CSV table of C-alpha atoms and ligand atoms in Angstrom, one decimal:
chain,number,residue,atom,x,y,z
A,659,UNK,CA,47.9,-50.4,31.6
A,660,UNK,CA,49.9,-48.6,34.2
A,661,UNK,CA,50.1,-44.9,34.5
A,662,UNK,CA,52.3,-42.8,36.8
A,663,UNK,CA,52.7,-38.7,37.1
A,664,UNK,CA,55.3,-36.4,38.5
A,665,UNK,CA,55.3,-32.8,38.9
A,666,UNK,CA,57.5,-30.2,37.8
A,667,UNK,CA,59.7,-27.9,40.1
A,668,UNK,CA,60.5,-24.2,41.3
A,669,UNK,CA,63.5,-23.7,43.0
A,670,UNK,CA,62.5,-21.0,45.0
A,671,UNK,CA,66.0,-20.7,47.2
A,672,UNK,CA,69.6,-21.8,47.0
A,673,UNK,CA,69.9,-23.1,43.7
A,674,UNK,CA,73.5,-23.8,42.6
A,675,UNK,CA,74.0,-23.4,46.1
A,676,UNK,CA,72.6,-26.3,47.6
A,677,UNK,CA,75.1,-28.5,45.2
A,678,UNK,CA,77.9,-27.2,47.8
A,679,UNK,CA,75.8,-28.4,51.1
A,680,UNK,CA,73.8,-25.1,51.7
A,681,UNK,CA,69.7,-25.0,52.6
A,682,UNK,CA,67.5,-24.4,49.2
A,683,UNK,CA,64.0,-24.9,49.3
A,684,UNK,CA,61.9,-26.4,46.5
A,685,UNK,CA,58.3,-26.6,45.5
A,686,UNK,CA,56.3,-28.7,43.5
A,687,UNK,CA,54.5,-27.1,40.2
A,688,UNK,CA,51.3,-29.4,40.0
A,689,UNK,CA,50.0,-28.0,37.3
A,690,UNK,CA,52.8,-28.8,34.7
A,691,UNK,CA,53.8,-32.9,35.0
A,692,UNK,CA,54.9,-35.7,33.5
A,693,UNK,CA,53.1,-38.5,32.6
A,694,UNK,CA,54.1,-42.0,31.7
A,695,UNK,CA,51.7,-45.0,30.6
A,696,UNK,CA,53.2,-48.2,30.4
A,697,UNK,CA,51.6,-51.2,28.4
A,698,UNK,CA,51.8,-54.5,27.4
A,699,UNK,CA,53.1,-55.2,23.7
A,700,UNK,CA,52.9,-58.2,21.4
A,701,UNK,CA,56.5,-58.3,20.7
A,702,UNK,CA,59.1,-55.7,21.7
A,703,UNK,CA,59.6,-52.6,23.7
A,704,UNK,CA,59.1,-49.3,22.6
A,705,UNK,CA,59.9,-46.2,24.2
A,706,UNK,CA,57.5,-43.2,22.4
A,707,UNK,CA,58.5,-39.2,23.3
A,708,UNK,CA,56.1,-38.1,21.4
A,709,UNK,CA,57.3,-34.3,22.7
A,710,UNK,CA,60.4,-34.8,21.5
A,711,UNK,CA,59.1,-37.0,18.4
A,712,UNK,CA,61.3,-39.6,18.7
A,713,UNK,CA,61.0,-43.1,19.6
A,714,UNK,CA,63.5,-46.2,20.6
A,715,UNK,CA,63.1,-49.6,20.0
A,716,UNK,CA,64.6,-51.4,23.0
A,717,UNK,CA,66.4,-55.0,23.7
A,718,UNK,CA,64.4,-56.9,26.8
A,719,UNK,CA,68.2,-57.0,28.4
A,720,UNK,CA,70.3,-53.9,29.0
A,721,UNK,CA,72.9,-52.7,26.7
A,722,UNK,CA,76.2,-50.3,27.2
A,723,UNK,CA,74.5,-47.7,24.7
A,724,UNK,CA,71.3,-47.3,27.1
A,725,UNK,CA,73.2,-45.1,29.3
A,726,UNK,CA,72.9,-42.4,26.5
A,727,UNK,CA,69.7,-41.6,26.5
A,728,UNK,CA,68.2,-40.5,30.1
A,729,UNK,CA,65.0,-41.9,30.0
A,730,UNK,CA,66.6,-45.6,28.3
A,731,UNK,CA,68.7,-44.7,31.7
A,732,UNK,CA,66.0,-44.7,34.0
A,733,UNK,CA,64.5,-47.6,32.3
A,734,UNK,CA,67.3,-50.2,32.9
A,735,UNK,CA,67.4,-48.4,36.7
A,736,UNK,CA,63.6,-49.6,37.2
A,737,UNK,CA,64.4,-52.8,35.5
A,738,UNK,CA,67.8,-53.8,38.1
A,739,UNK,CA,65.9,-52.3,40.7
A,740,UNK,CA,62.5,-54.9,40.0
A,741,UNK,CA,65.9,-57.0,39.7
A,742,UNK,CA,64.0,-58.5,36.1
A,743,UNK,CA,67.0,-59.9,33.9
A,744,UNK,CA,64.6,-59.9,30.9
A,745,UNK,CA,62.0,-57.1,30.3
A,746,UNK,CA,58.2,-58.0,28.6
A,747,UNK,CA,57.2,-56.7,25.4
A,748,UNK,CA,56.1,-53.4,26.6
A,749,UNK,CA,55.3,-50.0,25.3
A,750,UNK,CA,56.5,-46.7,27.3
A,751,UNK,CA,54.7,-43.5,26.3
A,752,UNK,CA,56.5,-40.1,28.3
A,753,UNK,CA,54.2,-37.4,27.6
A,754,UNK,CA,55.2,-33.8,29.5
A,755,UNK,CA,54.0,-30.5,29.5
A,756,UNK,CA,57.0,-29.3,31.0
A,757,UNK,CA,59.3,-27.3,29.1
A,758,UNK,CA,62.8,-29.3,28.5
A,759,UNK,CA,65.8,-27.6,29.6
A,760,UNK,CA,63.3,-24.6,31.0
A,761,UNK,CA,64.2,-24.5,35.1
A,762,UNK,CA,61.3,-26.6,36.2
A,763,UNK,CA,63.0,-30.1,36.1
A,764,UNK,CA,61.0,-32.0,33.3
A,765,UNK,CA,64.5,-34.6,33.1
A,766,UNK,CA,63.7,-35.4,36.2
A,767,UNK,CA,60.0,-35.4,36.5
A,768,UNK,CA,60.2,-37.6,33.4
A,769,UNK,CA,62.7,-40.2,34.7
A,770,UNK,CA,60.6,-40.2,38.1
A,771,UNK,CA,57.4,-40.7,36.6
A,772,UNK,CA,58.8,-43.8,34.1
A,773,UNK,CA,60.9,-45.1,36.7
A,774,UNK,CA,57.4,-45.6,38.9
A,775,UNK,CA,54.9,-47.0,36.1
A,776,UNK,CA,57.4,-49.1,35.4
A,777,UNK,CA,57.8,-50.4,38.5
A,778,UNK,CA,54.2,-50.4,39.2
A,779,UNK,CA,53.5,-52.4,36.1
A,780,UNK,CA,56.3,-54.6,36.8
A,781,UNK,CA,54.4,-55.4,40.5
A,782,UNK,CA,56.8,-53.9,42.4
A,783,UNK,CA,55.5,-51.6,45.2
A,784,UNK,CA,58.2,-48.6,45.2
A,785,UNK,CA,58.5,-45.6,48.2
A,786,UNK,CA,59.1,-42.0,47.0
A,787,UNK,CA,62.6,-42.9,48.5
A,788,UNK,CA,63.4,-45.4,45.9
A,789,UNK,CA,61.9,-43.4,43.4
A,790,UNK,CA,64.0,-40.1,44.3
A,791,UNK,CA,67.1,-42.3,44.4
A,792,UNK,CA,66.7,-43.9,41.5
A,793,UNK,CA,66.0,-40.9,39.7
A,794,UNK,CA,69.2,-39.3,41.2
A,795,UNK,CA,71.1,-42.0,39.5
A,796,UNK,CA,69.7,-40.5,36.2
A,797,UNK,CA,70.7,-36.9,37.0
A,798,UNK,CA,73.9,-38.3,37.9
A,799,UNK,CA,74.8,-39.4,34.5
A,800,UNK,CA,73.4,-36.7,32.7
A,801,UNK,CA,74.1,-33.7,35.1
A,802,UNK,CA,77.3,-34.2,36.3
A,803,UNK,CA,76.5,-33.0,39.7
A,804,UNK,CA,73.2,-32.7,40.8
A,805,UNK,CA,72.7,-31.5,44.6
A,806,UNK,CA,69.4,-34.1,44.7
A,807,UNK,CA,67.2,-31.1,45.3
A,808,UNK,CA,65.1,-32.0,41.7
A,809,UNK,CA,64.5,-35.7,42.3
A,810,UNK,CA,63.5,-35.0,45.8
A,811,UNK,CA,60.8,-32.8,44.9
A,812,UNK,CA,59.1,-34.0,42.0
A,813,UNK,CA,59.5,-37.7,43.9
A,814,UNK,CA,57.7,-37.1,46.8
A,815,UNK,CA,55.7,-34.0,45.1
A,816,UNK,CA,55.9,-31.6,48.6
A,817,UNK,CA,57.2,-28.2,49.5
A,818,UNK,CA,61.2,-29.3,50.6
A,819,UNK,CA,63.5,-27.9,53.1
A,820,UNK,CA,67.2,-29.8,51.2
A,821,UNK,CA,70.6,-29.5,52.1
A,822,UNK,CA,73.0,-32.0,50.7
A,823,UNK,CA,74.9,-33.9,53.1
A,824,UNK,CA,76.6,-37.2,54.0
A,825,UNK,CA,75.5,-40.2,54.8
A,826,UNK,CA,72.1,-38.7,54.2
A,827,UNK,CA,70.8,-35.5,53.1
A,828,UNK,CA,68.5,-33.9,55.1
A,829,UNK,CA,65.1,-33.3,53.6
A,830,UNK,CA,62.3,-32.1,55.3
A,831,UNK,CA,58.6,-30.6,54.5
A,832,UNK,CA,58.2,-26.6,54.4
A,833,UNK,CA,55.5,-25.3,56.3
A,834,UNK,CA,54.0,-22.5,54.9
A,835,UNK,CA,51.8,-20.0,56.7
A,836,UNK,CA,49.8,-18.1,54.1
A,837,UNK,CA,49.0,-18.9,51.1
A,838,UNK,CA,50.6,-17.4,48.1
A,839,UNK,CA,51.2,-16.2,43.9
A,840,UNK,CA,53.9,-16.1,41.9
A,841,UNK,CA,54.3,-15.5,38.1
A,842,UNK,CA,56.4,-17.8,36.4
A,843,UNK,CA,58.0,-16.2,33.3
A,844,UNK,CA,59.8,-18.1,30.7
A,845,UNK,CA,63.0,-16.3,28.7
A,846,UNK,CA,62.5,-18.8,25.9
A,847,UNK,CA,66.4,-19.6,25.8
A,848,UNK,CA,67.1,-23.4,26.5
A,849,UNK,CA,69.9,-23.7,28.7
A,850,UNK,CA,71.6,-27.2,29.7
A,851,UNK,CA,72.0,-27.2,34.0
A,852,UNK,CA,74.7,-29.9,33.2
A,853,UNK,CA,76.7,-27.0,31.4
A,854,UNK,CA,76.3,-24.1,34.1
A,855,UNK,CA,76.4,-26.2,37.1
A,856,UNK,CA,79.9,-27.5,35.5
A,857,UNK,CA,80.5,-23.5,34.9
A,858,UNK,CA,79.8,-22.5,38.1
A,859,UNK,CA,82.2,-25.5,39.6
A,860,UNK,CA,85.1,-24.4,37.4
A,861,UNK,CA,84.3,-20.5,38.5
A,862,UNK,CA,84.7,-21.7,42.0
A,863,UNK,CA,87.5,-23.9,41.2
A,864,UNK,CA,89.3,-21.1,40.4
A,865,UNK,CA,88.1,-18.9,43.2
A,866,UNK,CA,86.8,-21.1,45.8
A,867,UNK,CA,86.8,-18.3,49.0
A,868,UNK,CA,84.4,-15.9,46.8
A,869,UNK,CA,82.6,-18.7,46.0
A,870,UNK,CA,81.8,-20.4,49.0
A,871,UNK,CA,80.9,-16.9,50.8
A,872,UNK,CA,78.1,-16.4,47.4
A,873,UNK,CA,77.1,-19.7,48.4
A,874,UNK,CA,76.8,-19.0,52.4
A,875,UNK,CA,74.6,-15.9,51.8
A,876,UNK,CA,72.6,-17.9,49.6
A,877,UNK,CA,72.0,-20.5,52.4
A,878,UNK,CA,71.1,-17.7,55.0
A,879,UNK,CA,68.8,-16.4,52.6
A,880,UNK,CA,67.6,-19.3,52.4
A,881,UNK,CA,67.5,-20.1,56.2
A,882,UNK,CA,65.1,-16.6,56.8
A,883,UNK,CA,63.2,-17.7,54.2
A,884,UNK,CA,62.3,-20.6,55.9
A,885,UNK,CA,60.8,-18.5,58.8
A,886,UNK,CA,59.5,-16.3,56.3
A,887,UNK,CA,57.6,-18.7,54.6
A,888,UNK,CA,56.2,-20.2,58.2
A,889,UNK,CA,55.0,-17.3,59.2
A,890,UNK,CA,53.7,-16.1,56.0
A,891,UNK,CA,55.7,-13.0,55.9
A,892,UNK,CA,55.6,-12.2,52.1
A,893,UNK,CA,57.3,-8.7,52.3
A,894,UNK,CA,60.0,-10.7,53.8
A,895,UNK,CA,59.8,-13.2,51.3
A,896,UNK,CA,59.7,-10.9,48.2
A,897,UNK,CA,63.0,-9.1,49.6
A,898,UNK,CA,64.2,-12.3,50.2
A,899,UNK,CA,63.9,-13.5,46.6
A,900,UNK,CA,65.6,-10.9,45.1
A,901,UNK,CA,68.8,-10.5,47.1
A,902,UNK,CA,69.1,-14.5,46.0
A,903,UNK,CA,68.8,-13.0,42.5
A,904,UNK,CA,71.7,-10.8,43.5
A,905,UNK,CA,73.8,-13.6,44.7
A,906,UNK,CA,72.9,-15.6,41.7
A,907,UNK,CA,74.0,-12.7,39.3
A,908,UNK,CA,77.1,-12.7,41.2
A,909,UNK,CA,77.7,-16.4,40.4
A,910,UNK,CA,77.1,-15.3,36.4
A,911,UNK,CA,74.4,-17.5,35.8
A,912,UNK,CA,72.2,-14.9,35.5
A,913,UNK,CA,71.5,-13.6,31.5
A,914,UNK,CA,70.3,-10.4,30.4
A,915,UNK,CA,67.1,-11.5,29.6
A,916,UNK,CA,66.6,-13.0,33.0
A,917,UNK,CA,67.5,-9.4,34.6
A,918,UNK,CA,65.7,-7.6,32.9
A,919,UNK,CA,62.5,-9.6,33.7
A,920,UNK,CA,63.7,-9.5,37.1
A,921,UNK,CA,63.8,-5.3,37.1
A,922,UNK,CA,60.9,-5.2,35.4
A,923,UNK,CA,58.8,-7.3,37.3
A,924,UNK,CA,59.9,-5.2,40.3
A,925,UNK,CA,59.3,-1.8,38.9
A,926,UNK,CA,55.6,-3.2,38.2
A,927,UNK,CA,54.9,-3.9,41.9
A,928,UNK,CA,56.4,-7.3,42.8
A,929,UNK,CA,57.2,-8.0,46.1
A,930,UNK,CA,60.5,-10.6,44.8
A,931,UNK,CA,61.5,-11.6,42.0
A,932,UNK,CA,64.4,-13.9,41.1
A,933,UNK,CA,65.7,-16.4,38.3
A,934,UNK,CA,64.7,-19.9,39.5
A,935,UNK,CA,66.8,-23.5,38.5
A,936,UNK,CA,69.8,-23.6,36.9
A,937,UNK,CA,69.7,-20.1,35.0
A,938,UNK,CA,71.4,-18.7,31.8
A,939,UNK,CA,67.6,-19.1,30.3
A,940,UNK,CA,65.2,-20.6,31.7
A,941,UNK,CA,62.9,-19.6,34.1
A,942,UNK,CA,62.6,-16.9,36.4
A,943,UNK,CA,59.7,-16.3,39.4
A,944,UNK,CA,57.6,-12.7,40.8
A,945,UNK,CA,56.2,-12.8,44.0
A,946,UNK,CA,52.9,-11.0,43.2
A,947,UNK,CA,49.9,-9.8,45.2
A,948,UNK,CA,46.0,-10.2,43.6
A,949,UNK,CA,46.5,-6.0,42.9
A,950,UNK,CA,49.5,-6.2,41.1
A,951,UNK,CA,49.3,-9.6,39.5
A,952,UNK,CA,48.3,-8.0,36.5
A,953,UNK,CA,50.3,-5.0,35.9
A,954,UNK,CA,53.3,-7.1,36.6
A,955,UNK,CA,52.1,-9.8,34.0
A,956,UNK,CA,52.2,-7.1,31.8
A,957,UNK,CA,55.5,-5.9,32.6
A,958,UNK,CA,56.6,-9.3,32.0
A,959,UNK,CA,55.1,-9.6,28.4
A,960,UNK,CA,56.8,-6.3,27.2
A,961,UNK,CA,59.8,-7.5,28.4
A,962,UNK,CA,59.9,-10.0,26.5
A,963,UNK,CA,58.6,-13.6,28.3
A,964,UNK,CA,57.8,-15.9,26.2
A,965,UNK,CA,55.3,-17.6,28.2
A,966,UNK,CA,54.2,-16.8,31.8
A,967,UNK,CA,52.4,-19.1,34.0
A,968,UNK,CA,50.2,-18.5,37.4
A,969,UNK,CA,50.9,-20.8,40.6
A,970,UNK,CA,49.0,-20.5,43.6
A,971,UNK,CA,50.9,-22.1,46.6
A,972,UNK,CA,48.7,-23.2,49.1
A,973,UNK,CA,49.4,-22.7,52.9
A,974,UNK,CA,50.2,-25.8,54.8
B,1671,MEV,C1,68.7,-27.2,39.2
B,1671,MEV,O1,67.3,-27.3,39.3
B,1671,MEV,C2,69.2,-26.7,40.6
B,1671,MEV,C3,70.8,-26.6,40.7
B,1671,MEV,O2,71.1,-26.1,42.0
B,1671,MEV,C4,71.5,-27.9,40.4
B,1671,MEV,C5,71.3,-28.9,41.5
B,1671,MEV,O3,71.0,-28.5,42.7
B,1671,MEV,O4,71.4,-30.1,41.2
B,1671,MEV,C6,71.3,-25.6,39.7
């Protein structure tokens, strides 16, 4: 038996705008992940979801419906990539405690964490580039246009400094000065990144000069943030995070619900707050101190979060 993990994601700056080449940082969520156990079978191959409570019986070869289903997708990826014409009897369990469509990229830690048990159990020895890149592959047909920023970071599970760029985009690891909190508060609405990245593309489409300044204040948020972060300025970080929420509102991805935990978590004593991933639901993140964790947890209750997680982010 082979088992392999991923984590889930924050995007902490530059969503939407890092798909148009600007700086966003990322952050694994270690404490939410995907896990996938791969093992031998007496006769066919079965992909279980138990999360989703669905299951697929698969051919050993690779079809023109496996394209359908993302994580059939990121099979057949593993499979060409361990360049195996003719899969073993094998069963695939995904199990995930990351919300689906929530923000915190479970599609991708799911494909990421398949796509290296299988390899593993296959004997192939895989990088966290291969991994990231095949995993892209499987955003790519299911998101339209992913920036890369997800499969990055729950591939090589570290703090990342993206921008998108040819030939290569530039990743590199954030170095974070102090250690630091942030409540993670859930709206409860599902919301599909494939529909508003594709909204925000058509938005700019139409008006590309207000779009791409939105998008450059985004990325010199993002670039402050950077120092911010290194020198553990978390005033600077707080005030940072919010004037990203501002941008994002601007872009309309933003949702009542998400504003409203937004205000609220600032009124309580925040020091940021800001809707984090793809938006119109999902998730959003406070920037909290130990003295105000807990009167802005409660903020965020009344308001209305459905569930609200802790994460400690570790200097480094
Ligand atoms: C989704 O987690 C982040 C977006 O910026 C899309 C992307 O970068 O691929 C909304």
């Amino acid at each position: 038996m082979t088992t392999a993990t991923a984590p889930g994601k924050i995007i902490l700056f530059g969503e939407h705008a890092a798909v148009y080449g600007q700086p966003a940082i990322a952050l694994p969520l270690s404490d939410k992940q995907a896990t996938v156990k791969v093992e031998d079978a007496a006769d066919r191959i079965t992909l279980l979801l138990p999360n989703l409570a669905t299951s697929y019986v698969l051919e050993s070869e690779p079809n023109s419906a496996d394209g359908d289903v993302p994580l059939v997708a990121a099979l057949r990826l593993a499979q060409a990539a361990a360049n195996v014409a003719q899969l073993p009897p094998l069963t695939i369990t995904v199990d995930s405690t990351i919300p689906i469509a929530g923000g915190m990229g479970s599609g991708a830690a799911t494909a990421a964490a398949l796509i290296r048990a299988v390899l593993q159990h296959l004997g192939i020895s895989a990088d966290n580039q291969l991994i990231s890149s095949l995993t892209y592959e499987v955003e790519r047909l299911h998101h339209g246009t992913p920036s890369g920023i997800d499969n990055t970071v729950v591939s090589t599970n570290q703090a990342v400094w993206f921008v998108k760029q040819a030939p290569e985009n530039l990743i590199e690891p954030i170095v974070i000065g102090a250690p630091f909190r942030l409540l993670i508060a859930d709206t409860g609405i599902r919301s599909a990144t494939k529909d508003v990245v594709g909204d925000v593309r058509r938005q700019w489409q139409a008006n590309s000069e207000y779009f791409d300044s939105l998008f450059g204040r985004c990325g010199r948020l993002a670039r402050r943030a950077r120092v911010a972060l290194n020198a553990g300025n978390l005033l600077e970080l707080g005030a940072l995070m919010t004037l990203n929420h501002v941008q994002l509102r601007r872009m309309s991805v933003s949702s009542r619900e998400l504003d409203d935990l937004v205000d609220n978590a600032l009124k309580a004593g925040a020091l940021g707050a800001k809707l984090s991933g793809a938006g119109r639901g999902g998730i959003m993140l406070a920037l909290v101190d130990s003295e105000k964790e807990e009167t802005v947890r409660e903020a965020l209750e009344e308001t209305g979060a459905t569930s609200i997680w802790h994460s400690e982010v570790a200097a480094g």
